[in-house]
Amino acid sequence: MTTSEIQFDTPATPATEGPVLQVEDLHVSFPSEAGRVHAVRGLSYHVSPGEVLGIVGESGSGKSVSSLAVMGLLPSSARISGSIKFQGRELIGQNDAELSKIRGRRISMVFQDPLSALTPVYTVGDQIAEAILVHKKGAVSKAAANKRAVELLDLVGIPNAVERAKAFPHEFSGGMRQRAVIAMAIANDPDLIIADEPTTALDVTVQAQVLQLLETAQEVTGAGIVIITHDLGVVAGFADRLMVMYAGRAVEKGNVDEIYQQPRMPYTLGLLGSIPRLDVSEKQALVPIKGNPPSLTDLPPGCPFAPRCPMVVDACHTAEPPLVDVDGSAEHQAACIRTNEIAATDAEGAEAAVEIFGAEVADEPEVAKIPRDQRDIVLELDQLVKEYPVNKGVVFKRRVGTVHAVAGISFDIREGETLGLVGESGCGKTTTLMEILNLQKPMGGEISVLGTKSSDVDGKRRFAIRRDMSVVFQDPMASLDPRLTIHDCIAEPMQVHGYAKDEINRRVPELMRLVGLRPDQLSRYPGEFSGGQRQRIGIARALALEPKLVVLDEPVSALDVSIQAGVINLLEELKSKLGLAYLFVAHDLSVVRHIADRVAVMYLGKIIEIGEVDSVFDAPRHPYTQALLSAIPIPDPVKERQRERIILTGDLPSPANPPSGCRFRTRCFLHAQLPPEKQRQCIEVEPLREVQAEDHEAACHFAQIRQVL
Amino acid sequence: MAGFLLRRLVNYVVLALVATFLAFTLASATFDPIGVLQQRNPPPPAASIEAKKRDLHLDQPIPQRFVTWMSGVVQGDFGRTVADRPITDELGRRIGVSLRLFLLGITFGIVFGVLLGVVSAIRQYKFSDYFATLFSFILLSMPVLVLGPLLKLGAQGLNDAIGSNVLIFVGEATPGFQGNWFESLVDRLQHLILPTLAIALGQIAFYSRYQRSSMLDVLGSDFLRTAQAKGLTRRKALFKHGLRTALIPMATLFAFGFGLLVVGGTFTEKIFTWYGMGDWLVVGIGSQDANITATVTLFVAVCVLFSGWLADVLYAALDPRIRVN
Amino acid sequence: MTVILNEGDAAGTTGAASGSPVDAAPEPEKAMTRGRLVLIRFMRNKLALVGLVVIIGMYLMAFVGPLLSKWTYDQQDYAAFLEPPYADHIFGTDKIGTDMFALTMRGLQKSLIIGLLVALISTTIAAVVGAAAGYFLGVADKALMWVVDLLLVLPSFLIIAILSPWFRGKSWWLLVIMLAAFQWMITARIVRGMTLTLKEREFVKAAKFMGQPARKIIAKHIVPNMASLLIIDATINVGSAVLAETGLSFFGFGVQSPDVSLGTMIGLYAESATTFPWLFLFPAGFLVVFVLAVNWVGDGLRDALDPTSTRVRRKEKKTKEKAAA
Ligand SMILES: Nc1ncnc2c1ncn2[C@@H]1O[C@H](COP(=O)(O)OP(=O)(O)OP(=O)(O)O)[C@@H](O)[C@H]1O
Ligand code: SF4
Ligand code: SF4
Ligand SMILES: [Mg+2]
């Protein structure tokens, strides 16, 4: 490409001495129904030129608010105090006109949700060009700005940039939009880039692309970067320093390696211990952090983490512990009065967390001891097909194509077993689930639940099957009717299936206890519970009819990590106690590795690899599985830096028009390296699932083991 | 895109036909023009009543009457009134009167309604917002049949204060007015101001409420924040990115408003004694005349059809997401 | 291990089969139920409160007021023709000496009853039909959408006006039914849209997958979850029904003598607005104030029921700032 006009500073020469950004004792509060919300309470940090600072914390810990304060983009109802110095210049108190000269020019920002971050009515190219024109009025012609916009799009890896610049945002996928936003952010060669959860809304493979792009952006602009995330894995390999936030304050700060290896504050420990690890094959104990983040309206005195802290002592309630240097280093600070005791433990990182929080591994269910092929089949899919018509037409609609959402998939689940179904969004996971749950005759193939085929059941039999199969949904906020009490929510399935009133009244409290909730809360409404608690209620409802199979649609992906661990532990316990079989749909492979016995990887409506979980994860045969696994960050900075990433190019092709032969070939790195005659085989012949090892099949003509963890 | 618009057009034409058919059928079934005739004093001779029945095709079944009437309409003949005058002769003049009123009123309504809504949203919960809200609430609660007489009352006060008839609130022009083109224009304007105001005020109130909420939706949006993060000032971001997007949902409303307006115009015309289409509807029902009623309905339908179609075009022009489909 | 755990917590972690011990939800007295929150927000909205008081006051006045007056609406005072308001006739009299207060109350009664009934009936129909159409889609849905489209072309005003000769001389009940029959469609369309969204919500799917029949899903999950919309809509519909009634009666297409409503009065006295203003201003005033109050209450409800509403926050900020100053 002709880099005629792209002029970035050389990274080596920072504009000024000292930190690019210096935040001192920042306070932000908002008015609300219940009183003032103190979203940020005395936050101080700095970012040096070219440095990457990671900010980690649970939802509501004030991460976004503090960075919006830097940008001067908080709503006018916010009250801000403290100091924000950018290159030595105070930003608080500047007016909109002053700030807008800095925004986008010296400091730029990438937001969480790429789908709504671009104005729907202007082309992507125009919006990027606008970022240039706004700061270089007169100096740069419109044509030059447009040209530069194309170059930037090219730089962020949008293929065919000249054409795509003329596209509107809705014609871009989420990953492409996020690239466009990043292009906008680097357009004026800023000195600081703030990225607020830039990958949270994206698939893992796209997340890997975007993270790599941010690294590139950092290299070309030499800017300092603040990257905000709630996922400790994401920043492990990327950030230089880390700041952990809790209840609007920094509770631990330090170099990345120190924090991961020697966390000195129980909250950080908990966070580290709550993440399921992709690289651990033996059953790992997950640390749940009990309770919920505190309300920020009127915090009691003392350590805000005290109600959830396993190490809390009376002294914790007297005053809020300040950030103090730990391990004799000014680089590493933690806010806890018992840091020294934590330092005294022998264990490191996540292991220390397990010790302190006292997590346990659930037992194997009884049935699991019987060999797999002797157990009953609970669910069986045989070449299941689901297609949607694509209609087009003026006066009369006509069918112009077909979306092959599910293109012939087969698997079975046996008693007491968990099958994890994974894949990028749009690969057909949810369609598969809905087909199973609808219990109608499929378009092609067969679904059998407990030996009964869905194609020849009548309404009555279908109703009976519903008793043995229940479902837990992804969004705990949406899965309970807000107008029913918890009691009514849990009782509903039993009412439908004609349980006697006494029976129901006896079972509901029992179910509450089973999922770890107090039965005296039964008369409350879902709105009064937190996400994790609601998900437990949803699980209680799913168990009401004593099903044999529970279908779980991303049951933990909407929860914060610390809460997620508790729910995963609960699911494992229930499985062991009740001998349940799970169909567990997830996009997070770490969770799947933790909970599943077998895993099936889907790509564009097909299962491309399936088998026993350790075999698939430790010795993946299909290039897609390998790429997927390699894209997942591991919360270990040392390992992360050494890992070699397989970055997939592009997005998922449209399922309306899947590639011929092997559906993965358009993105397959292995295919790209093959000699032409072998490539032809990929293009012409669809690979079938072949046995690779015991209970391990993959669908690739050139399947070979490649370790990626 | 063209296909989409064509499909909508076909849909609208069918709707207009059905609407006219329904109006014609309902009117023919409930109206009793002969009864009106018979109540005259002295009652007309039986022979002339029979002749009237035949003239009005009352001996035929209703669908057949509709077909007869419709085939006339296609050739530009809208039939005759009960009093045996050709409808077509009066139609053009009345449409002219009505359109003069509506087009001006709706233009003012849209332009000022949108402006007021935007100001109100940007200055949410400030004095100007409260004022605009109060203003539009009062106007929205005030039907033309109240607003019209009130405007008259006000105009009379103004005229009395000035001591000459600046604002005239009866008719659309002074009958038998003599003067050059300029004087005649002034005369028409004097007649036009109050009725236009009566229409425009309600429209302003209506659109400003919707524009306000559509703008408020946009105010909290991520893309507005992105625009500011690029370095646009808040004001610039608001107008270039915010307003432009907030206008999209308004397109349908503009059409919807126009449809309602034709009916609302009935009141305005009646109160300010303009002999337009709305007035004709009242006359038609009063004289139990199915042909007039069906003609007015057809006019209403065509207006709604046209503005609905215009809204589709507008929508497509404003929203690239539609354009692709 | 060297860290000493607190006993309580050690017990907690090894406790019941719970994955992790989960804290109690917020304490009962602190937990604000949705109902209370809505009430508090509504009470804070001064205009809505005023509106509520006005509505209740008007119903009281319409039904109790006449009992306190020494004149009835069908009496004539031959000593007072066309008198402006004075102590004996607080609203004045008309040209045959009818006491305008008694007459206005009489009209108000009818208008308010019609408004209330029409709103109740039409909102109920809208809820049932809209939810069914949205849930089952298919033919019922297509038909509904088509009828709504038709209604845009052929407004209810037109239909009822055309039908008016037929119910002339019949009970006002018929008018209530007609108004309700032609007023539910737009609401039904909104209900349908909400049903489409609710249908995709996971709790509805969950009910479906546990075997709950569709009829019960609609009754138990869908309609209750639209309660706020329905309440707001019923409120607003009272206002629009009163306006529709007034509009029709204005032209003599609605309430028929000997019944009187605000509409018939305004129709009768609009001409006199510039000469004997009190004849017009009292019924018109009551109409506008009532509709305004209804709109305020509707807006207040919407604000109180909308979780993203920020009005109160602003208010709180202002009061605090005032306190600080
Ligand atoms: N405009 C606002 N008005 C009132 N309260 C707000 C506003 N914006 C944020 N808050 C509150 O401030 C607190 C911190 O929010 P913030 O968005 O910074 O959290 P976060 O750490 O970014 O969380 P997440 O991971 O969910 O993005 C929350 O309690 C939130 O409810
Ligand atoms: S100060 Fe006390 S409560 Fe807070 S983290 Fe440390 S030990 Fe826990
Ligand atoms: S069959 Fe070919 S294209 Fe498909 S995964 Fe294997 S190597 Fe790649
Ligand atoms: Mg955030």
XYZ file of C-alpha atoms and ligand atoms in Angstrom, chain A residues 30-32 37 39 57-66 75 77 112 196-197 228 230 296 560, chain C residues 313, ligand 1:
56
model
C -24.118 10.453 40.184
C -27.483 11.287 41.670
C -29.913 8.364 41.815
C -23.873 6.706 43.638
C -18.973 5.347 41.237
C -12.709 -5.371 37.914
C -16.230 -6.641 38.184
C -19.162 -4.982 36.531
C -19.997 -1.728 38.254
C -16.589 -1.273 39.801
C -16.183 2.078 38.089
C -13.919 1.149 35.212
C -15.945 2.806 32.492
C -16.868 5.819 34.546
C -13.255 6.601 35.360
C -23.240 12.936 31.492
C -25.363 14.991 36.028
C -17.235 -1.928 24.211
C -13.056 0.004 27.256
C -13.663 -3.737 27.033
C -10.223 -2.128 30.508
C -13.246 -7.909 33.378
C -22.128 2.359 45.916
C -19.204 -11.901 36.235
C -32.566 12.274 39.149
N -24.871 8.031 34.061
C -24.908 7.394 35.238
N -25.814 7.754 36.155
C -25.870 7.116 37.359
N -25.060 6.113 37.706
C -24.120 5.707 36.835
C -24.004 6.323 35.555
N -22.999 5.712 34.883
C -22.517 4.753 35.720
N -23.179 4.751 36.899
C -22.913 3.878 38.046
O -21.539 3.928 38.363
C -21.064 2.667 38.810
C -19.801 2.262 38.048
O -20.147 2.021 36.687
P -19.131 1.644 35.527
O -19.886 1.692 34.264
O -17.902 2.466 35.611
O -18.733 0.155 35.861
P -17.777 -0.800 35.031
O -16.711 -1.183 35.957
O -17.369 -0.187 33.752
O -18.719 -2.046 34.794
P -18.879 -2.995 33.469
O -17.903 -4.066 33.623
O -20.280 -3.486 33.621
O -18.683 -2.158 32.265
C -22.223 1.706 38.661
O -22.821 1.518 39.925
C -23.166 2.418 37.733
O -24.491 2.042 38.013
